[in-house]
Amino acid sequence: MAGEAGLEITDLAVHYGPVRALRGIRVTVPRGAVVAVLGANGAGKTTLLRAVSGTLRFHRGGVTSGTVSFGGSRLNGSPATAVARGVVQVPEGRRVFARMTVAENLRAGALGVRDRGKAGEARDRVHSLFPILAERAHQRAGLLSGGEQQMLSIGRALMANPSMLLLDEPTLGLAPMMAARIAATIREINAQGTSVLLVEQNAAMALGLASHAYVLEVGEVALSGPAAELAASDEVRRRYLGVG
Ligand code: ATP
């Protein structure tokens, strides 16, 4: 069991070839917390999640300085290390395996889990969070609605029993009712003990879920603080909440 330390990102810089996407980033997610990352398109939010999950290299990117650690030990830019330490990313765009069944998609999320009992427990948890995934177990994932595919995408990540979920725009493109359901489920997943780093366009929702938030602008942290304080700040209200 890792220590009580959560996710600690210090002085992080990331480049895609010559293009600098992030610099001087300091972000902390205490164990058990929900922390939100806000920012305009291209600010570097997805890049930040990739740096944590070790998937930058699949996008021809790399960490050029700084460190990312979880539970007191360094994550070294490899997805296998991140998953082994309990850090799992749910990518943007609900990338399910469309030709595979819902059950097969969930099993794919548990591939690294050796203990079959644990995999069964994880599946039961996913089914109780998202009963529709049990009802549709034998249907092809490509036939699910957008919201259901998002549930499957989150469910697949939960099959690895993560300590921390990295969520990239989980409500993007969903109808308001479905977005609210996803938000409620994120709250429930967190209440069950999973820490969450949440990237969201929907700033109002994200600030409602998170205890702390960071605002990225052109690859740097422009603002950070308790979510309630940011929600009350004039700049955040004007730029991200469409108020004032
Ligand atoms: P969005 O909400 O549009 O996804 P974002 O805040 O997540 O935006 P990133 O996708 O992290 O932003 O992009 C940050 C910067 O890095 C942008 O300037 C983007 O063009 C650049 N970038 C992202 N991926 C790559 C890549 N594979 N190669 C080169 N540049 C990239």
PDB file of C-alpha atoms and ligand atoms in Angstrom:
ATOM      1  CA  MET A   1       0.000   0.000   0.000  1.00  0.00           C
ATOM      2  CA  ALA A   2       1.399   3.373  -1.008  1.00  0.00           C
ATOM      3  CA  GLY A   3       1.736   6.149   1.546  1.00  0.00           C
ATOM      4  CA  GLU A   4      -0.834   8.814   2.250  1.00  0.00           C
ATOM      5  CA  ALA A   5       0.646  11.162  -0.340  1.00  0.00           C
ATOM      6  CA  GLY A   6      -1.542  11.635  -3.367  1.00  0.00           C
ATOM      7  CA  LEU A   7      -0.501  13.008  -6.725  1.00  0.00           C
ATOM      8  CA  GLU A   8       2.334  15.552  -6.630  1.00  0.00           C
ATOM      9  CA  ILE A   9       3.363  17.350  -9.797  1.00  0.00           C
ATOM     10  CA  THR A  10       6.285  19.740  -9.479  1.00  0.00           C
ATOM     11  CA  ASP A  11       7.804  22.136 -12.012  1.00  0.00           C
ATOM     12  CA  LEU A  12       6.498  20.053 -14.890  1.00  0.00           C
ATOM     13  CA  ALA A  13       7.390  20.993 -18.458  1.00  0.00           C
ATOM     14  CA  VAL A  14       6.180  19.039 -21.484  1.00  0.00           C
ATOM     15  CA  HIS A  15       7.158  19.390 -25.141  1.00  0.00           C
ATOM     16  CA  TYR A  16       5.800  17.891 -28.334  1.00  0.00           C
ATOM     17  CA  GLY A  17       9.001  18.077 -30.373  1.00  0.00           C
ATOM     18  CA  PRO A  18       9.894  21.771 -30.375  1.00  0.00           C
ATOM     19  CA  VAL A  19       6.427  22.844 -29.168  1.00  0.00           C
ATOM     20  CA  ARG A  20       6.213  23.589 -25.473  1.00  0.00           C
ATOM     21  CA  ALA A  21       2.764  22.610 -24.180  1.00  0.00           C
ATOM     22  CA  LEU A  22       3.301  22.995 -20.403  1.00  0.00           C
ATOM     23  CA  ARG A  23       5.804  24.717 -18.142  1.00  0.00           C
ATOM     24  CA  GLY A  24       6.332  25.261 -14.444  1.00  0.00           C
ATOM     25  CA  ILE A  25       3.247  23.245 -13.502  1.00  0.00           C
ATOM     26  CA  ARG A  26       2.643  22.494  -9.825  1.00  0.00           C
ATOM     27  CA  VAL A  27      -0.483  20.503  -9.082  1.00  0.00           C
ATOM     28  CA  THR A  28      -1.376  18.485  -5.991  1.00  0.00           C
ATOM     29  CA  VAL A  29      -4.229  16.047  -5.602  1.00  0.00           C
ATOM     30  CA  PRO A  30      -4.456  14.923  -1.982  1.00  0.00           C
ATOM     31  CA  ARG A  31      -5.457  11.300  -1.495  1.00  0.00           C
ATOM     32  CA  GLY A  32      -9.251  11.010  -1.589  1.00  0.00           C
ATOM     33  CA  ALA A  33      -9.818  14.420  -3.211  1.00  0.00           C
ATOM     34  CA  VAL A  34     -11.479  15.573  -6.420  1.00  0.00           C
ATOM     35  CA  VAL A  35      -9.377  18.265  -8.112  1.00  0.00           C
ATOM     36  CA  ALA A  36     -10.485  20.052 -11.295  1.00  0.00           C
ATOM     37  CA  VAL A  37      -8.418  21.479 -14.143  1.00  0.00           C
ATOM     38  CA  LEU A  38     -10.092  24.207 -16.190  1.00  0.00           C
ATOM     39  CA  GLY A  39      -8.888  26.149 -19.196  1.00  0.00           C
ATOM     40  CA  ALA A  40      -9.612  27.090 -22.781  1.00  0.00           C
ATOM     41  CA  ASN A  41      -9.014  24.760 -25.730  1.00  0.00           C
ATOM     42  CA  GLY A  42      -5.308  24.184 -26.203  1.00  0.00           C
ATOM     43  CA  ALA A  43      -4.362  25.368 -22.691  1.00  0.00           C
ATOM     44  CA  GLY A  44      -2.704  22.015 -21.984  1.00  0.00           C
ATOM     45  CA  LYS A  45      -5.284  20.143 -19.914  1.00  0.00           C
ATOM     46  CA  THR A  46      -5.138  16.879 -21.850  1.00  0.00           C
ATOM     47  CA  THR A  47      -1.350  17.114 -21.955  1.00  0.00           C
ATOM     48  CA  LEU A  48      -1.296  17.304 -18.153  1.00  0.00           C
ATOM     49  CA  LEU A  49      -3.331  14.094 -17.869  1.00  0.00           C
ATOM     50  CA  ARG A  50      -1.072  12.383 -20.427  1.00  0.00           C
ATOM     51  CA  ALA A  51       2.001  13.352 -18.406  1.00  0.00           C
ATOM     52  CA  VAL A  52       0.473  11.649 -15.359  1.00  0.00           C
ATOM     53  CA  SER A  53      -0.811   8.527 -17.126  1.00  0.00           C
ATOM     54  CA  GLY A  54       2.416   8.018 -19.060  1.00  0.00           C
ATOM     55  CA  THR A  55       0.707   8.237 -22.461  1.00  0.00           C
ATOM     56  CA  LEU A  56       2.570  11.320 -23.753  1.00  0.00           C
ATOM     57  CA  ARG A  57       4.927   9.166 -25.790  1.00  0.00           C
ATOM     58  CA  PHE A  58       2.003   7.889 -27.899  1.00  0.00           C
ATOM     59  CA  HIS A  59       1.485  11.512 -28.959  1.00  0.00           C
ATOM     60  CA  ARG A  60       5.171  12.211 -29.650  1.00  0.00           C
ATOM     61  CA  GLY A  61       5.456  14.202 -26.479  1.00  0.00           C
ATOM     62  CA  GLY A  62       7.687  13.987 -23.455  1.00  0.00           C
ATOM     63  CA  VAL A  63       8.357  15.434 -20.020  1.00  0.00           C
ATOM     64  CA  THR A  64      11.324  17.772 -20.392  1.00  0.00           C
ATOM     65  CA  SER A  65      11.590  18.777 -16.739  1.00  0.00           C
ATOM     66  CA  GLY A  66       9.933  18.316 -13.385  1.00  0.00           C
ATOM     67  CA  THR A  67       8.487  15.288 -11.649  1.00  0.00           C
ATOM     68  CA  VAL A  68       5.215  13.451 -11.236  1.00  0.00           C
ATOM     69  CA  SER A  69       4.792  11.212  -8.208  1.00  0.00           C
ATOM     70  CA  PHE A  70       1.931   9.278  -6.700  1.00  0.00           C
ATOM     71  CA  GLY A  71       1.834   7.758  -3.255  1.00  0.00           C
ATOM     72  CA  GLY A  72       5.351   9.087  -2.666  1.00  0.00           C
ATOM     73  CA  SER A  73       6.965   7.305  -5.629  1.00  0.00           C
ATOM     74  CA  ARG A  74       7.886   8.632  -9.047  1.00  0.00           C
ATOM     75  CA  LEU A  75       5.797   7.884 -12.113  1.00  0.00           C
ATOM     76  CA  ASN A  76       8.280   7.578 -14.934  1.00  0.00           C
ATOM     77  CA  GLY A  77       6.247   8.230 -18.060  1.00  0.00           C
ATOM     78  CA  SER A  78       5.242   4.621 -18.650  1.00  0.00           C
ATOM     79  CA  PRO A  79       1.528   3.739 -18.715  1.00  0.00           C
ATOM     80  CA  ALA A  80       2.256   0.310 -17.216  1.00  0.00           C
ATOM     81  CA  THR A  81       3.915   1.939 -14.185  1.00  0.00           C
ATOM     82  CA  ALA A  82       1.021   4.357 -13.740  1.00  0.00           C
ATOM     83  CA  VAL A  83      -1.574   1.574 -13.893  1.00  0.00           C
ATOM     84  CA  ALA A  84       0.482  -0.634 -11.564  1.00  0.00           C
ATOM     85  CA  ARG A  85       0.518   2.225  -9.034  1.00  0.00           C
ATOM     86  CA  GLY A  86      -3.247   2.647  -9.409  1.00  0.00           C
ATOM     87  CA  VAL A  87      -3.467   5.675 -11.717  1.00  0.00           C
ATOM     88  CA  VAL A  88      -5.780   5.152 -14.698  1.00  0.00           C
ATOM     89  CA  GLN A  89      -6.845   7.626 -17.401  1.00  0.00           C
ATOM     90  CA  VAL A  90     -10.276   7.733 -19.036  1.00  0.00           C
ATOM     91  CA  PRO A  91      -9.466   9.328 -22.396  1.00  0.00           C
ATOM     92  CA  GLU A  92     -11.520  12.059 -24.003  1.00  0.00           C
ATOM     93  CA  GLY A  93     -14.044  10.953 -26.607  1.00  0.00           C
ATOM     94  CA  ARG A  94     -15.308   7.735 -24.982  1.00  0.00           C
ATOM     95  CA  ARG A  95     -13.011   5.405 -26.857  1.00  0.00           C
ATOM     96  CA  VAL A  96     -14.776   2.081 -26.384  1.00  0.00           C
ATOM     97  CA  PHE A  97     -14.053  -0.973 -28.517  1.00  0.00           C
ATOM     98  CA  ALA A  98     -17.138  -0.585 -30.708  1.00  0.00           C
ATOM     99  CA  ARG A  99     -17.186  -4.111 -32.158  1.00  0.00           C
ATOM    100  CA  MET A 100     -16.705  -5.801 -28.820  1.00  0.00           C
ATOM    101  CA  THR A 101     -19.511  -6.409 -26.344  1.00  0.00           C
ATOM    102  CA  VAL A 102     -19.946  -4.352 -23.197  1.00  0.00           C
ATOM    103  CA  ALA A 103     -18.734  -7.321 -21.117  1.00  0.00           C
ATOM    104  CA  GLU A 104     -15.644  -7.733 -23.309  1.00  0.00           C
ATOM    105  CA  ASN A 105     -14.842  -4.031 -22.968  1.00  0.00           C
ATOM    106  CA  LEU A 106     -15.006  -4.354 -19.191  1.00  0.00           C
ATOM    107  CA  ARG A 107     -12.824  -7.459 -19.239  1.00  0.00           C
ATOM    108  CA  ALA A 108     -10.252  -5.528 -21.290  1.00  0.00           C
ATOM    109  CA  GLY A 109     -10.025  -3.029 -18.427  1.00  0.00           C
ATOM    110  CA  ALA A 110      -9.155  -5.846 -16.013  1.00  0.00           C
ATOM    111  CA  LEU A 111      -6.377  -7.396 -18.124  1.00  0.00           C
ATOM    112  CA  GLY A 112      -3.689  -6.399 -15.638  1.00  0.00           C
ATOM    113  CA  VAL A 113      -5.664  -7.758 -12.674  1.00  0.00           C
ATOM    114  CA  ARG A 114      -4.360 -11.247 -11.850  1.00  0.00           C
ATOM    115  CA  ASP A 115      -6.726 -11.997  -8.981  1.00  0.00           C
ATOM    116  CA  ARG A 116     -10.010 -13.211 -10.521  1.00  0.00           C
ATOM    117  CA  GLY A 117     -11.905 -12.563  -7.319  1.00  0.00           C
ATOM    118  CA  LYS A 118     -10.827  -8.931  -7.422  1.00  0.00           C
ATOM    119  CA  ALA A 119     -11.829  -8.612 -11.074  1.00  0.00           C
ATOM    120  CA  GLY A 120     -15.267  -9.997 -10.167  1.00  0.00           C
ATOM    121  CA  GLU A 121     -15.628  -7.491  -7.334  1.00  0.00           C
ATOM    122  CA  ALA A 122     -14.647  -4.660  -9.661  1.00  0.00           C
ATOM    123  CA  ARG A 123     -17.237  -5.795 -12.208  1.00  0.00           C
ATOM    124  CA  ASP A 124     -19.935  -5.926  -9.502  1.00  0.00           C
ATOM    125  CA  ARG A 125     -19.004  -2.381  -8.451  1.00  0.00           C
ATOM    126  CA  VAL A 126     -19.204  -1.155 -12.057  1.00  0.00           C
ATOM    127  CA  HIS A 127     -22.578  -2.851 -12.516  1.00  0.00           C
ATOM    128  CA  SER A 128     -23.958  -1.271  -9.356  1.00  0.00           C
ATOM    129  CA  LEU A 129     -22.714   2.193 -10.428  1.00  0.00           C
ATOM    130  CA  PHE A 130     -24.013   1.701 -13.976  1.00  0.00           C
ATOM    131  CA  PRO A 131     -26.818  -0.922 -14.019  1.00  0.00           C
ATOM    132  CA  ILE A 132     -27.314  -0.350 -17.760  1.00  0.00           C
ATOM    133  CA  LEU A 133     -23.908  -1.964 -18.376  1.00  0.00           C
ATOM    134  CA  ALA A 134     -25.172  -5.185 -16.777  1.00  0.00           C
ATOM    135  CA  GLU A 135     -28.381  -5.066 -18.818  1.00  0.00           C
ATOM    136  CA  ARG A 136     -26.416  -4.505 -22.043  1.00  0.00           C
ATOM    137  CA  ALA A 137     -23.536  -6.873 -21.193  1.00  0.00           C
ATOM    138  CA  HIS A 138     -23.838  -8.862 -24.419  1.00  0.00           C
ATOM    139  CA  GLN A 139     -24.593  -5.971 -26.759  1.00  0.00           C
ATOM    140  CA  ARG A 140     -21.922  -4.451 -28.982  1.00  0.00           C
ATOM    141  CA  ALA A 141     -20.493  -1.318 -27.379  1.00  0.00           C
ATOM    142  CA  GLY A 142     -20.869   0.635 -30.628  1.00  0.00           C
ATOM    143  CA  LEU A 143     -24.649   0.388 -30.292  1.00  0.00           C
ATOM    144  CA  LEU A 144     -24.739   2.227 -26.943  1.00  0.00           C
ATOM    145  CA  SER A 145     -25.744   5.902 -26.735  1.00  0.00           C
ATOM    146  CA  GLY A 146     -23.022   8.518 -26.188  1.00  0.00           C
ATOM    147  CA  GLY A 147     -23.787   8.727 -22.470  1.00  0.00           C
ATOM    148  CA  GLU A 148     -23.757   4.948 -22.112  1.00  0.00           C
ATOM    149  CA  GLN A 149     -20.423   4.771 -23.929  1.00  0.00           C
ATOM    150  CA  GLN A 150     -19.041   7.316 -21.451  1.00  0.00           C
ATOM    151  CA  MET A 151     -20.290   5.081 -18.614  1.00  0.00           C
ATOM    152  CA  LEU A 152     -18.542   2.114 -20.252  1.00  0.00           C
ATOM    153  CA  SER A 153     -15.357   4.096 -20.664  1.00  0.00           C
ATOM    154  CA  ILE A 154     -15.356   5.020 -16.951  1.00  0.00           C
ATOM    155  CA  GLY A 155     -16.434   1.478 -16.019  1.00  0.00           C
ATOM    156  CA  ARG A 156     -13.556  -0.021 -17.994  1.00  0.00           C
ATOM    157  CA  ALA A 157     -11.083   2.176 -16.107  1.00  0.00           C
ATOM    158  CA  LEU A 158     -12.625   1.143 -12.771  1.00  0.00           C
ATOM    159  CA  MET A 159     -12.022  -2.527 -13.632  1.00  0.00           C
ATOM    160  CA  ALA A 160      -8.339  -1.937 -12.811  1.00  0.00           C
ATOM    161  CA  ASN A 161      -9.326  -0.953  -9.222  1.00  0.00           C
ATOM    162  CA  PRO A 162      -7.614   2.444  -9.510  1.00  0.00           C
ATOM    163  CA  SER A 163      -6.666   4.613  -6.539  1.00  0.00           C
ATOM    164  CA  MET A 164      -6.875   7.618  -8.841  1.00  0.00           C
ATOM    165  CA  LEU A 165      -8.952   8.275 -11.957  1.00  0.00           C
ATOM    166  CA  LEU A 166      -7.876  10.826 -14.551  1.00  0.00           C
ATOM    167  CA  LEU A 167     -11.035  11.992 -16.327  1.00  0.00           C
ATOM    168  CA  ASP A 168     -10.770  13.958 -19.578  1.00  0.00           C
ATOM    169  CA  GLU A 169     -13.952  15.894 -20.416  1.00  0.00           C
ATOM    170  CA  PRO A 170     -16.355  13.166 -19.283  1.00  0.00           C
ATOM    171  CA  THR A 171     -19.485  15.206 -20.056  1.00  0.00           C
ATOM    172  CA  LEU A 172     -18.404  16.632 -23.429  1.00  0.00           C
ATOM    173  CA  GLY A 173     -21.246  16.432 -25.948  1.00  0.00           C
ATOM    174  CA  LEU A 174     -23.740  14.877 -23.543  1.00  0.00           C
ATOM    175  CA  ALA A 175     -27.283  16.138 -22.939  1.00  0.00           C
ATOM    176  CA  PRO A 176     -27.615  18.017 -19.625  1.00  0.00           C
ATOM    177  CA  MET A 177     -29.455  15.181 -17.885  1.00  0.00           C
ATOM    178  CA  MET A 178     -26.838  12.627 -18.874  1.00  0.00           C
ATOM    179  CA  ALA A 179     -24.048  15.038 -17.877  1.00  0.00           C
ATOM    180  CA  ALA A 180     -25.671  15.416 -14.455  1.00  0.00           C
ATOM    181  CA  ARG A 181     -25.806  11.630 -14.081  1.00  0.00           C
ATOM    182  CA  ILE A 182     -22.122  11.306 -14.927  1.00  0.00           C
ATOM    183  CA  ALA A 183     -21.346  14.062 -12.391  1.00  0.00           C
ATOM    184  CA  ALA A 184     -23.331  12.250  -9.692  1.00  0.00           C
ATOM    185  CA  THR A 185     -21.471   9.043 -10.460  1.00  0.00           C
ATOM    186  CA  ILE A 186     -18.085  10.774 -10.230  1.00  0.00           C
ATOM    187  CA  ARG A 187     -19.140  11.957  -6.764  1.00  0.00           C
ATOM    188  CA  GLU A 188     -20.106   8.401  -5.824  1.00  0.00           C
ATOM    189  CA  ILE A 189     -16.867   6.895  -7.163  1.00  0.00           C
ATOM    190  CA  ASN A 190     -14.954   9.448  -5.092  1.00  0.00           C
ATOM    191  CA  ALA A 191     -17.050   8.694  -2.001  1.00  0.00           C
ATOM    192  CA  GLN A 192     -15.997   5.048  -2.405  1.00  0.00           C
ATOM    193  CA  GLY A 193     -12.375   6.152  -1.979  1.00  0.00           C
ATOM    194  CA  THR A 194     -11.026   6.868  -5.475  1.00  0.00           C
ATOM    195  CA  SER A 195      -9.212  10.190  -5.970  1.00  0.00           C
ATOM    196  CA  VAL A 196     -10.110  12.102  -9.134  1.00  0.00           C
ATOM    197  CA  LEU A 197      -8.270  14.561 -11.362  1.00  0.00           C
ATOM    198  CA  LEU A 198     -11.003  16.024 -13.560  1.00  0.00           C
ATOM    199  CA  VAL A 199     -10.536  18.008 -16.760  1.00  0.00           C
ATOM    200  CA  GLU A 200     -13.798  19.673 -17.779  1.00  0.00           C
ATOM    201  CA  GLN A 201     -15.142  22.283 -20.165  1.00  0.00           C
ATOM    202  CA  ASN A 202     -18.183  22.473 -17.935  1.00  0.00           C
ATOM    203  CA  ALA A 203     -16.578  24.680 -15.282  1.00  0.00           C
ATOM    204  CA  ALA A 204     -19.716  24.998 -13.164  1.00  0.00           C
ATOM    205  CA  MET A 205     -20.010  21.245 -12.858  1.00  0.00           C
ATOM    206  CA  ALA A 206     -16.314  20.747 -12.216  1.00  0.00           C
ATOM    207  CA  LEU A 207     -16.187  23.423  -9.498  1.00  0.00           C
ATOM    208  CA  GLY A 208     -19.259  21.828  -7.903  1.00  0.00           C
ATOM    209  CA  LEU A 209     -17.515  18.449  -7.661  1.00  0.00           C
ATOM    210  CA  ALA A 210     -13.987  19.495  -6.771  1.00  0.00           C
ATOM    211  CA  SER A 211     -12.445  20.692  -3.524  1.00  0.00           C
ATOM    212  CA  HIS A 212      -9.620  22.490  -5.371  1.00  0.00           C
ATOM    213  CA  ALA A 213      -9.157  23.662  -8.922  1.00  0.00           C
ATOM    214  CA  TYR A 214      -6.436  24.908 -11.251  1.00  0.00           C
ATOM    215  CA  VAL A 215      -6.930  27.163 -14.260  1.00  0.00           C
ATOM    216  CA  LEU A 216      -4.453  26.593 -17.095  1.00  0.00           C
ATOM    217  CA  GLU A 217      -3.667  29.325 -19.600  1.00  0.00           C
ATOM    218  CA  VAL A 218      -1.283  28.717 -22.478  1.00  0.00           C
ATOM    219  CA  GLY A 219       0.498  25.918 -20.672  1.00  0.00           C
ATOM    220  CA  GLU A 220       0.848  27.550 -17.256  1.00  0.00           C
ATOM    221  CA  VAL A 221      -1.185  27.625 -14.057  1.00  0.00           C
ATOM    222  CA  ALA A 222      -2.846  31.045 -14.100  1.00  0.00           C
ATOM    223  CA  LEU A 223      -5.012  30.590 -11.005  1.00  0.00           C
ATOM    224  CA  SER A 224      -5.540  27.946  -8.352  1.00  0.00           C
ATOM    225  CA  GLY A 225      -7.292  27.556  -5.048  1.00  0.00           C
ATOM    226  CA  PRO A 226     -10.294  26.101  -3.251  1.00  0.00           C
ATOM    227  CA  ALA A 227     -13.067  25.440  -5.789  1.00  0.00           C
ATOM    228  CA  ALA A 228     -15.540  27.617  -3.885  1.00  0.00           C
ATOM    229  CA  GLU A 229     -13.125  30.560  -4.006  1.00  0.00           C
ATOM    230  CA  LEU A 230     -12.525  30.155  -7.723  1.00  0.00           C
ATOM    231  CA  ALA A 231     -16.267  29.869  -8.349  1.00  0.00           C
ATOM    232  CA  ALA A 232     -16.664  33.229  -6.609  1.00  0.00           C
ATOM    233  CA  SER A 233     -13.773  34.943  -8.414  1.00  0.00           C
ATOM    234  CA  ASP A 234     -14.778  37.599 -10.948  1.00  0.00           C
ATOM    235  CA  GLU A 235     -12.263  36.413 -13.509  1.00  0.00           C
ATOM    236  CA  VAL A 236     -13.381  32.785 -13.353  1.00  0.00           C
ATOM    237  CA  ARG A 237     -17.044  33.796 -13.401  1.00  0.00           C
ATOM    238  CA  ARG A 238     -16.535  35.972 -16.458  1.00  0.00           C
ATOM    239  CA  ARG A 239     -14.228  33.668 -18.423  1.00  0.00           C
ATOM    240  CA  TYR A 240     -15.395  30.188 -17.514  1.00  0.00           C
ATOM    241  CA  LEU A 241     -18.862  30.467 -16.003  1.00  0.00           C
ATOM    242  CA  GLY A 242     -20.255  32.968 -18.483  1.00  0.00           C
ATOM    243  CA  VAL A 243     -21.428  35.294 -15.704  1.00  0.00           C
ATOM    244  CA  GLY A 244     -20.898  39.040 -15.352  1.00  0.00           C
TER     245      GLY A 244
HETATM  246  P1  ATP B   1      -8.552  20.722 -25.664  1.00  0.00           P
HETATM  247  O1  ATP B   1      -9.596  21.071 -24.696  1.00  0.00           O
HETATM  248  O2  ATP B   1      -8.721  21.364 -27.020  1.00  0.00           O
HETATM  249  O3  ATP B   1      -8.227  19.246 -25.739  1.00  0.00           O
HETATM  250  P2  ATP B   1      -6.279  21.088 -23.956  1.00  0.00           P
HETATM  251  O4  ATP B   1      -6.318  22.167 -22.930  1.00  0.00           O
HETATM  252  O5  ATP B   1      -6.530  19.703 -23.516  1.00  0.00           O
HETATM  253  O6  ATP B   1      -7.227  21.461 -25.149  1.00  0.00           O
HETATM  254  P3  ATP B   1      -3.878  20.053 -25.113  1.00  0.00           P
HETATM  255  O7  ATP B   1      -4.623  19.111 -25.996  1.00  0.00           O
HETATM  256  O8  ATP B   1      -3.176  19.505 -23.949  1.00  0.00           O
HETATM  257  O9  ATP B   1      -4.848  21.200 -24.626  1.00  0.00           O
HETATM  258  O10 ATP B   1      -2.866  20.881 -26.015  1.00  0.00           O
HETATM  259  C1  ATP B   1      -1.901  21.790 -25.479  1.00  0.00           C
HETATM  260  C2  ATP B   1      -0.997  22.307 -26.598  1.00  0.00           C
HETATM  261  O11 ATP B   1      -0.188  21.242 -27.106  1.00  0.00           O
HETATM  262  C3  ATP B   1      -1.749  22.861 -27.783  1.00  0.00           C
HETATM  263  O12 ATP B   1      -1.030  23.956 -28.284  1.00  0.00           O
HETATM  264  C4  ATP B   1      -1.735  21.725 -28.771  1.00  0.00           C
HETATM  265  O13 ATP B   1      -1.798  22.199 -30.087  1.00  0.00           O
HETATM  266  C5  ATP B   1      -0.412  21.073 -28.487  1.00  0.00           C
HETATM  267  N1  ATP B   1      -0.454  19.614 -28.774  1.00  0.00           N
HETATM  268  C6  ATP B   1      -1.282  18.701 -28.227  1.00  0.00           C
HETATM  269  N2  ATP B   1      -1.020  17.453 -28.682  1.00  0.00           N
HETATM  270  C7  ATP B   1       0.011  17.591 -29.567  1.00  0.00           C
HETATM  271  C8  ATP B   1       0.757  16.674 -30.382  1.00  0.00           C
HETATM  272  N3  ATP B   1       0.507  15.361 -30.378  1.00  0.00           N
HETATM  273  N4  ATP B   1       1.735  17.210 -31.168  1.00  0.00           N
HETATM  274  C9  ATP B   1       2.006  18.529 -31.176  1.00  0.00           C
HETATM  275  N5  ATP B   1       1.366  19.447 -30.421  1.00  0.00           N
HETATM  276  C10 ATP B   1       0.372  18.987 -29.631  1.00  0.00           C
END
